[in-house]
Coordinates of C-alpha atoms and ligand atoms in Angstrom, one line a residue:
X109 CA -17.4 23.5 -22.6
X110 CA -16.7 22.4 -26.2
X111 CA -14.1 19.7 -26.5
X112 CA -10.7 21.0 -27.5
X113 CA -9.0 18.6 -30.0
X114 CA -5.6 20.0 -29.1
X115 CA -5.8 18.3 -25.8
X116 CA -4.5 14.8 -26.3
X117 CA -3.0 12.6 -23.7
X118 CA 0.1 10.4 -24.1
X119 CA -0.5 6.8 -25.2
X120 CA 0.5 5.6 -21.7
X121 CA -2.6 7.2 -20.2
X122 CA -4.7 4.7 -22.1
X123 CA -3.1 2.0 -19.9
X124 CA -4.6 3.5 -16.8
X125 CA -8.1 2.3 -16.0
X126 CA -10.5 4.5 -14.0
X127 CA -9.1 4.7 -10.4
X128 CA -11.8 2.8 -8.6
X129 CA -10.9 4.2 -5.2
X130 CA -11.3 7.6 -6.8
X131 CA -14.9 6.7 -7.7
X132 CA -15.7 5.5 -4.2
X133 CA -14.1 8.7 -2.8
X134 CA -16.2 10.9 -5.1
X135 CA -19.5 9.3 -3.8
X136 CA -18.2 9.7 -0.3
X137 CA -17.5 13.3 -0.7
X138 CA -20.9 14.0 -2.4
X139 CA -22.6 12.3 0.5
X140 CA -20.7 14.3 3.0
X141 CA -21.5 17.5 1.2
X142 CA -25.2 16.5 1.5
X143 CA -24.6 16.3 5.3
X144 CA -24.4 12.5 5.6
X145 CA -22.0 11.1 8.2
X146 CA -20.1 8.6 6.2
X147 CA -18.0 6.2 8.3
X148 CA -14.8 5.8 6.3
X149 CA -13.3 2.3 6.3
X150 CA -12.1 2.9 2.8
X151 CA -8.7 4.4 2.5
X152 CA -5.7 3.5 4.7
X153 CA -5.5 7.2 5.7
X154 CA -4.6 7.4 9.4
X155 CA -6.8 9.6 11.6
X156 CA -4.6 9.6 14.6
X157 CA -2.1 12.4 15.2
X158 CA 1.7 12.3 14.5
X159 CA 3.8 12.1 17.7
X160 CA 3.7 15.5 19.6
X161 CA 7.5 15.7 19.6
X162 CA 7.6 15.4 15.9
X163 CA 5.0 18.1 15.4
X164 CA 6.9 20.4 17.8
X165 CA 10.1 19.9 16.0
X166 CA 8.5 20.7 12.7
X167 CA 7.0 23.9 14.1
X168 CA 10.4 25.0 15.5
X169 CA 12.3 24.3 12.3
X170 CA 9.8 25.8 10.0
X171 CA 10.5 29.2 11.6
X172 CA 14.1 29.0 10.5
X173 CA 14.0 30.3 7.0
X174 CA 17.2 28.2 6.2
X175 CA 14.8 25.2 6.1
X176 CA 12.9 26.9 3.3
X177 CA 15.6 26.4 0.7
X178 CA 15.8 23.4 -1.7
X179 CA 16.4 20.4 0.5
X180 CA 19.2 17.8 0.2
X181 CA 17.5 15.7 -2.4
X182 CA 18.7 12.3 -1.3
X183 CA 17.9 13.1 2.3
X184 CA 19.8 14.9 5.1
X185 CA 22.9 13.0 6.2
X186 CA 21.5 12.8 9.7
X187 CA 18.2 11.4 8.6
X188 CA 19.8 8.8 6.5
X189 CA 22.1 7.9 9.4
X190 CA 19.1 7.6 11.7
X191 CA 17.4 5.3 9.2
X192 CA 20.5 3.1 9.2
X193 CA 20.6 3.1 13.0
X194 CA 17.0 2.0 13.1
X195 CA 17.8 -0.9 10.8
X196 CA 20.7 -1.9 13.0
X197 CA 18.5 -1.7 16.1
X198 CA 15.4 -3.4 14.7
X199 CA 16.8 -6.0 12.3
X200 CA 20.5 -6.2 13.0
X201 CA 21.1 -5.0 9.4
X202 CA 24.1 -2.8 8.9
X203 CA 23.6 -0.1 6.2
X204 CA 26.0 2.4 4.9
X205 CA 23.9 5.5 5.2
X206 CA 25.8 7.3 2.4
X207 CA 25.3 4.7 -0.3
X208 CA 22.6 2.3 0.9
X209 CA 19.9 4.7 2.1
X210 CA 18.0 7.3 0.1
X211 CA 14.9 9.3 1.3
X212 CA 11.8 9.5 -0.9
X213 CA 8.7 11.6 -0.9
X214 CA 6.7 8.7 0.5
X215 CA 7.2 5.1 -0.7
X216 CA 4.7 5.5 -3.5
X217 CA 6.8 8.2 -5.2
X218 CA 10.0 6.1 -4.6
X219 CA 8.5 2.9 -6.1
X220 CA 7.2 4.8 -9.1
X221 CA 10.4 6.5 -9.9
X222 CA 12.4 3.4 -9.2
X223 CA 10.4 1.5 -11.8
X224 CA 11.1 4.3 -14.3
X225 CA 14.8 3.9 -13.5
X226 CA 14.8 0.1 -13.8
X227 CA 12.3 -1.0 -16.5
X228 CA 10.9 0.1 -19.8
X229 CA 9.3 -1.3 -23.0
X230 CA 10.2 -4.9 -23.5
X231 CA 10.9 -5.6 -19.8
X232 CA 8.7 -7.6 -17.5
X233 CA 7.7 -7.0 -13.8
X234 CA 6.2 -9.7 -11.7
X235 CA 3.6 -8.5 -9.3
X236 CA 1.8 -10.7 -6.7
X237 CA -1.9 -10.1 -6.8
X238 CA -4.2 -8.8 -5.4
X239 CA -1.9 -5.8 -5.2
X240 CA -1.7 -2.2 -3.9
X241 CA -2.4 -0.5 -7.3
X242 CA 1.0 1.4 -7.6
X243 CA 2.8 -2.0 -7.6
X244 CA 1.1 -2.7 -10.9
X245 CA 0.8 0.8 -12.4
X246 CA 4.4 2.0 -11.6
X247 CA 5.6 -0.7 -13.9
X248 CA 2.9 0.0 -16.5
X249 CA 3.6 3.7 -16.5
X250 CA 7.3 2.9 -17.0
X251 CA 6.2 1.1 -20.2
X252 CA 7.0 -2.4 -19.1
X253 CA 4.9 -5.6 -19.1
X254 CA 3.2 -6.8 -15.9
X255 CA 2.7 -10.4 -15.1
X256 CA 0.4 -11.2 -12.2
X257 CA 1.4 -13.9 -9.8
X258 CA -1.7 -14.8 -7.7
X259 CA -0.8 -15.0 -4.0
X260 CA -1.0 -18.5 -2.7
X261 CA 0.6 -20.8 -0.1
X262 CA 4.4 -20.1 0.0
X263 CA 5.2 -23.3 -1.9
X264 CA 2.8 -22.6 -4.7
X265 CA 3.7 -18.9 -4.9
X266 CA 7.4 -19.7 -5.2
X267 CA 6.7 -22.3 -7.8
X268 CA 4.7 -19.8 -9.8
X269 CA 7.6 -17.3 -9.8
X270 CA 10.0 -20.0 -10.9
X271 CA 7.7 -21.2 -13.6
X272 CA 7.3 -17.6 -14.9
X273 CA 11.1 -17.2 -14.9
X274 CA 11.5 -20.5 -16.8
X275 CA 8.9 -19.7 -19.4
X276 CA 9.4 -16.0 -20.2
X277 CA 12.0 -14.6 -22.6
X278 CA 13.4 -12.1 -21.9
X279 CA 13.2 -13.2 -18.2
X280 CA 11.4 -11.0 -15.7
X281 CA 13.5 -8.1 -14.5
X282 CA 11.8 -7.2 -11.2
X283 CA 9.7 -8.9 -8.6
X284 CA 7.7 -6.5 -6.4
X285 CA 6.9 -7.8 -2.9
X286 CA 4.9 -6.3 -0.1
X287 CA 4.8 -7.9 3.4
X288 CA 2.8 -7.4 5.6
X289 CA 0.6 -7.4 2.5
X290 CA -1.9 -4.8 1.6
X291 CA -4.8 -5.7 1.1
X292 CA -4.7 -9.4 2.2
X293 CA -2.7 -9.1 5.4
X294 CA -0.5 -12.1 4.2
X295 CA 2.8 -12.2 6.1
X296 CA 6.3 -13.3 5.1
X297 CA 8.8 -15.2 7.2
X298 CA 12.6 -15.3 6.7
X299 CA 12.4 -18.6 5.0
X300 CA 10.2 -17.1 2.2
X301 CA 12.7 -14.2 1.8
X302 CA 15.6 -16.7 1.7
X303 CA 13.8 -18.6 -1.1
X304 CA 13.1 -15.4 -3.0
X305 CA 16.7 -14.3 -2.8
X306 CA 17.8 -17.8 -4.1
X307 CA 15.3 -17.4 -7.0
X308 CA 16.5 -13.8 -7.7
X309 CA 20.0 -15.0 -8.0
X310 CA 19.2 -18.1 -10.1
X311 CA 17.0 -16.1 -12.5
X312 CA 18.7 -12.8 -12.3
X313 CA 15.8 -10.6 -11.3
X314 CA 15.8 -7.7 -8.9
X315 CA 13.5 -7.5 -5.8
X316 CA 11.6 -4.4 -4.6
X317 CA 10.1 -5.0 -1.2
X318 CA 7.5 -2.5 0.0
X319 CA 7.6 -2.6 3.8
X320 CA 5.1 0.1 4.5
X321 CA 3.4 -1.8 7.4
X322 CA 6.7 -2.8 9.1
X323 CA 5.6 -1.6 12.5
X324 CA 1.8 -2.1 12.4
X325 CA 2.1 -5.5 14.0
X326 CA -0.2 -7.4 16.4
X327 CA -0.2 -10.3 18.9
X328 CA 3.6 -10.4 19.4
X329 CA 4.1 -10.8 15.6
X330 CA 7.3 -9.2 14.4
X331 CA 7.6 -8.4 10.7
X332 CA 11.0 -9.4 9.2
X333 CA 12.9 -7.1 6.9
X334 CA 13.8 -8.5 3.5
X335 CA 17.4 -7.3 4.2
X336 CA 17.8 -9.6 7.1
X337 CA 18.4 -12.4 4.7
X338 CA 22.0 -12.9 3.6
X339 CA 22.4 -11.9 -0.1
X340 CA 19.2 -9.8 -0.1
X341 CA 21.2 -6.6 -0.6
X342 CA 22.8 -8.1 -3.7
X343 CA 19.4 -8.5 -5.4
X344 CA 17.1 -5.8 -4.1
X345 CA 15.9 -2.9 -2.0
X346 CA 13.3 -2.3 0.6
X347 CA 11.0 0.7 0.9
X348 CA 9.9 2.1 4.3
X349 CA 7.4 4.8 5.1
X350 CA 6.6 7.3 7.8
X351 CA 3.0 7.5 6.7
X352 CA 1.5 4.7 8.8
X353 CA 4.2 4.1 11.4
X354 CA 4.1 7.7 12.7
X355 CA 0.7 8.8 11.3
X356 CA 2.5 11.1 8.9
X357 CA 0.8 10.2 5.7
X358 CA 0.3 13.8 4.5
X359 CA 3.9 14.7 5.3
X360 CA 5.2 12.6 2.4
X361 CA 8.3 10.9 3.7
X362 CA 9.7 7.5 3.1
X363 CA 13.0 5.8 2.2
X364 CA 14.6 3.1 0.2
X365 CA 17.4 1.0 1.6
X366 CA 19.6 -1.8 0.3
X367 CA 21.4 -2.4 -3.0
X368 CA 23.7 0.6 -3.6
X369 CA 23.5 0.4 -7.5
X370 CA 19.7 0.4 -7.4
X371 CA 19.8 3.3 -5.0
X372 CA 22.2 5.2 -7.2
X373 CA 19.8 4.7 -10.1
X374 CA 16.9 6.0 -8.0
X375 CA 19.0 9.0 -6.9
X376 CA 19.8 9.7 -10.5
X377 CA 16.2 9.7 -11.8
X378 CA 14.9 11.6 -8.7
X379 CA 17.6 14.2 -9.4
X380 CA 15.8 15.0 -12.6
X381 CA 12.3 14.9 -11.2
X382 CA 12.3 16.4 -7.7
X383 CA 14.3 18.1 -5.0
X384 CA 13.4 15.7 -2.2
X385 CA 11.5 16.3 1.0
X386 CA 11.0 19.7 2.7
X387 CA 14.0 20.0 5.1
X388 CA 11.8 20.8 8.2
X389 CA 10.0 17.5 7.6
X390 CA 13.2 15.6 7.3
X391 CA 14.4 17.1 10.6
X392 CA 11.1 16.2 12.3
X393 CA 11.6 12.7 10.8
X394 CA 14.9 12.3 12.7
X395 CA 12.9 13.0 16.0
X396 CA 10.4 10.4 15.0
X397 CA 13.0 7.7 14.4
X398 CA 15.1 8.7 17.5
X399 CA 12.4 9.3 20.1
X400 CA 9.0 7.8 19.2
X401 CA 9.3 4.0 19.6
X402 CA 6.7 4.1 22.4
X403 CA 4.2 6.0 20.2
X404 CA 4.7 3.4 17.5
X405 CA 3.9 0.6 19.9
X406 CA 0.9 2.4 21.2
X407 CA -0.5 3.0 17.7
X408 CA -0.1 -0.7 16.9
X409 CA -2.1 -1.5 20.0
X410 CA -4.9 0.9 18.9
X411 CA -5.1 -0.8 15.5
X412 CA -5.1 -4.2 17.2
X413 CA -8.1 -3.2 19.3
X414 CA -10.0 -1.9 16.3
X415 CA -9.1 -5.1 14.5
X416 CA -10.6 -7.1 17.3
X417 CA -13.8 -5.0 17.4
X418 CA -14.3 -5.2 13.6
X419 CA -13.5 -8.9 13.2
X420 CA -15.7 -9.9 16.2
X421 CA -18.6 -7.9 14.7
X422 CA -18.2 -9.4 11.2
X423 CA -18.0 -12.9 12.7
X424 CA -21.1 -12.2 14.7
X425 CA -22.8 -11.3 11.4
X426 CA -21.7 -14.7 10.1
X427 CA -19.0 -13.3 7.8
X428 CA -15.9 -15.5 7.4
X429 CA -13.0 -13.4 8.5
X430 CA -9.4 -14.1 9.6
X431 CA -7.8 -11.7 12.0
X432 CA -4.8 -10.1 10.4
X433 CA -1.5 -10.2 12.4
X434 CA -0.3 -6.9 10.8
X435 CA -1.3 -4.0 8.7
X436 CA -4.2 -1.6 8.8
X437 CA -6.8 -3.6 7.1
X438 CA -9.2 -6.5 7.4
X439 CA -9.6 -8.4 4.1
X440 CA -13.0 -10.2 4.0
X441 CA -14.7 -12.4 1.5
X442 CA -18.2 -11.1 0.7
X443 CA -20.7 -13.8 1.7
X444 CA -23.5 -14.9 -0.6
X445 CA -25.9 -13.7 -1.7
X446 CA -24.2 -10.3 -1.7
X447 CA -21.1 -11.5 -3.5
X448 CA -23.0 -12.0 -6.7
X449 CA -23.4 -8.3 -7.3
X450 CA -19.6 -7.8 -7.3
X451 CA -17.3 -6.0 -4.9
X452 CA -17.6 -2.6 -6.6
X453 CA -21.4 -2.6 -6.5
X454 CA -21.3 -3.9 -3.0
X455 CA -19.1 -1.0 -1.9
X456 CA -21.4 1.5 -3.6
X457 CA -24.5 0.0 -2.0
X458 CA -22.8 0.1 1.4
X459 CA -22.1 3.7 0.9
X460 CA -25.7 4.4 -0.2
X461 CA -27.6 2.3 2.3
X462 CA -25.2 2.1 5.3
X463 CA -23.2 5.3 5.0
X464 CA -20.1 3.2 5.3
X465 CA -17.2 3.5 2.9
X466 CA -15.2 0.3 2.2
X467 CA -12.7 -0.6 -0.6
X468 CA -13.9 -3.1 -3.2
X469 CA -11.6 -6.0 -3.8
X470 CA -11.6 -5.4 -7.6
X471 CA -9.7 -2.2 -7.0
X472 CA -6.7 -4.4 -6.2
X473 CA -7.0 -6.3 -9.5
X474 CA -9.2 -9.1 -10.7
X475 CA -7.8 -11.5 -8.0
X476 CA -9.3 -9.2 -5.4
X477 CA -12.8 -9.6 -6.8
X478 CA -15.3 -11.1 -4.3
X479 CA -13.5 -9.4 -1.4
X480 CA -13.7 -6.1 0.6
X481 CA -10.9 -4.3 2.3
X482 CA -11.9 -2.5 5.5
X483 CA -9.4 0.0 6.9
X484 CA -8.9 0.3 10.7
X485 CA -8.9 4.1 10.6
X486 CA -12.1 4.9 12.6
X487 CA -12.2 4.6 16.3
X488 CA -13.8 1.6 18.0
X489 CA -17.2 3.3 18.6
X490 CA -17.4 4.3 14.9
X491 CA -16.4 0.8 13.9
X492 CA -19.3 -0.6 16.1
X493 CA -21.6 2.0 14.5
X494 CA -20.5 0.9 11.0
X495 CA -21.2 -2.7 11.8
X496 CA -24.7 -1.9 13.0
X497 CA -25.3 0.2 9.9
X498 CA -24.0 -2.5 7.6
X499 CA -26.2 -5.1 9.3
X500 CA -29.2 -2.9 9.0
X501 CA -28.5 -2.2 5.3
X502 CA -28.0 -5.8 4.2
X503 CA -31.8 -6.7 3.8
X504 CA -32.1 -3.6 1.6
X505 CA -29.3 -5.0 -0.5
X506 CA -31.0 -8.3 -0.8
X507 CA -34.1 -6.5 -2.2
X508 CA -31.9 -4.6 -4.7
X509 CA -30.2 -7.9 -5.7
X510 CA -33.5 -9.4 -6.5
X511 CA -34.8 -6.4 -8.4
X512 CA -31.6 -5.4 -10.4
X513 CA -29.5 -8.5 -10.2
X514 CA -28.7 -8.5 -13.9
X515 CA -27.8 -4.9 -14.2
X516 CA -25.6 -5.0 -11.1
X517 CA -23.8 -8.0 -12.3
X518 CA -23.3 -6.6 -15.8
X519 CA -21.9 -3.4 -14.3
X520 CA -19.5 -5.1 -12.1
X521 CA -18.4 -7.5 -14.8
X522 CA -17.8 -4.5 -17.0
X523 CA -15.5 -2.9 -14.3
X524 CA -13.7 -6.2 -13.7
X525 CA -13.2 -6.6 -17.5
X526 CA -11.8 -3.1 -17.8
X527 CA -9.2 -3.8 -15.1
X528 CA -8.3 -7.1 -16.6
X529 CA -8.1 -5.6 -20.1
X530 CA -5.8 -2.7 -19.0
X531 CA -3.4 -5.2 -17.4
X532 CA -3.6 -7.6 -20.3
X533 CA -2.9 -5.0 -23.0
X534 CA 0.3 -4.2 -21.3
X535 CA 1.5 -7.8 -21.5
Ligands
PLP737 C1 1.5 -1.2 0.5 C2 1.6 0.2 0.5 N1 2.7 0.8 0.0 C3 2.9 2.1 0.0 C4 1.9 3.0 0.4 C5 2.0 4.4 0.3 O1 2.9 4.8 1.2 P1 3.5 6.3 1.2 O2 2.5 7.2 1.9 O3 4.8 6.2 1.9 O4 3.7 6.8 -0.2 C6 0.7 2.4 0.9 C7 -0.4 3.3 1.3 O5 -1.5 3.0 1.6 C8 0.6 1.0 0.9 O6 -0.5 0.5 1.4

């Protein structure tokens, strides 16, 4: 088709690099169309079913046409009350469900719109990296600057935040946190949160904590809520999600809790953009929170077993891997000689030679380069199968490295530079 010169995108679109996961997904879909059985350890898209009681409730309510009207945008009173009750039960945090809880169409939507409400050109957002892409791009789309804070030991990480606050003018306006962390699996404890609250008060920044993996926890580890720390509510909010906890990723339901002024801001901007979550889904969400604790525990056990199978298999292949204590992913350093082709090329080669989809570390920003993220979303047998296929494909990869080393490296460097450039030009 001839190019139509009338179609011109907004300037902000230039800030968005090619979505690397989209590229991997495209190859995966093409292979599947050709009849290949691709084992998908790429996206954190749960394969297990939502709890039966939740599905039944949705089916019941959806028959009532009253549920088809525009929903209560901020979330049904009873759903918000149930979220507040869950915080009381799980973290001993008391929330006023009217002013300190708002429902969102998943946490990704909530974080994006909250950034639009809080920051714009001239503002700066601090994002620990590697990062789940929306933590960076929500801020960039809102027009603000993004400063990466490479994740490190707690002490170094806190020092880096403080240094940034001391050296930047105007000072950073928001710090986005995410624990249990995607993709690295790094955890927070209450001491870290206490220090963050102290820094936020000292330097006057707000905190957004993405708590999407709150309940996917292993080996007796319990993930703390940011709001457990005294003073947290004065500086920030926390996002929760039904996507992973209840295998409801496609249902699009999450929430934001904490600072009432921030929540008011989010409600205001959402009022312009959307009408909230389909009421039938909200009512089913009440059932999830009220009656599905056992299913949540069972799902965490399933992920833990898959984690064990995957980590054992990688270790047997001689890959250095640390078992995560939470989340849906294993974050693994690509060993030599394969690391030299770069994570994107490695992921593409794995798809081509092993029929296994993985996420390249570079997709989480330049600090993710050299790593792969493997999602625990296939069953144990499929994970074992994936490990066998990866093992079988590695010699093929070595041949390719020898024959096209330079081209591969150049290609990956190009992708890495593109990511870096896009973040830089927003600084
Ligand atoms: C850290 C993190 N936050 C948020 C999301 C998206 O959650 P939701 O489905 O609630 O938008 C994901 C999904 O993978 C995630 O990993």
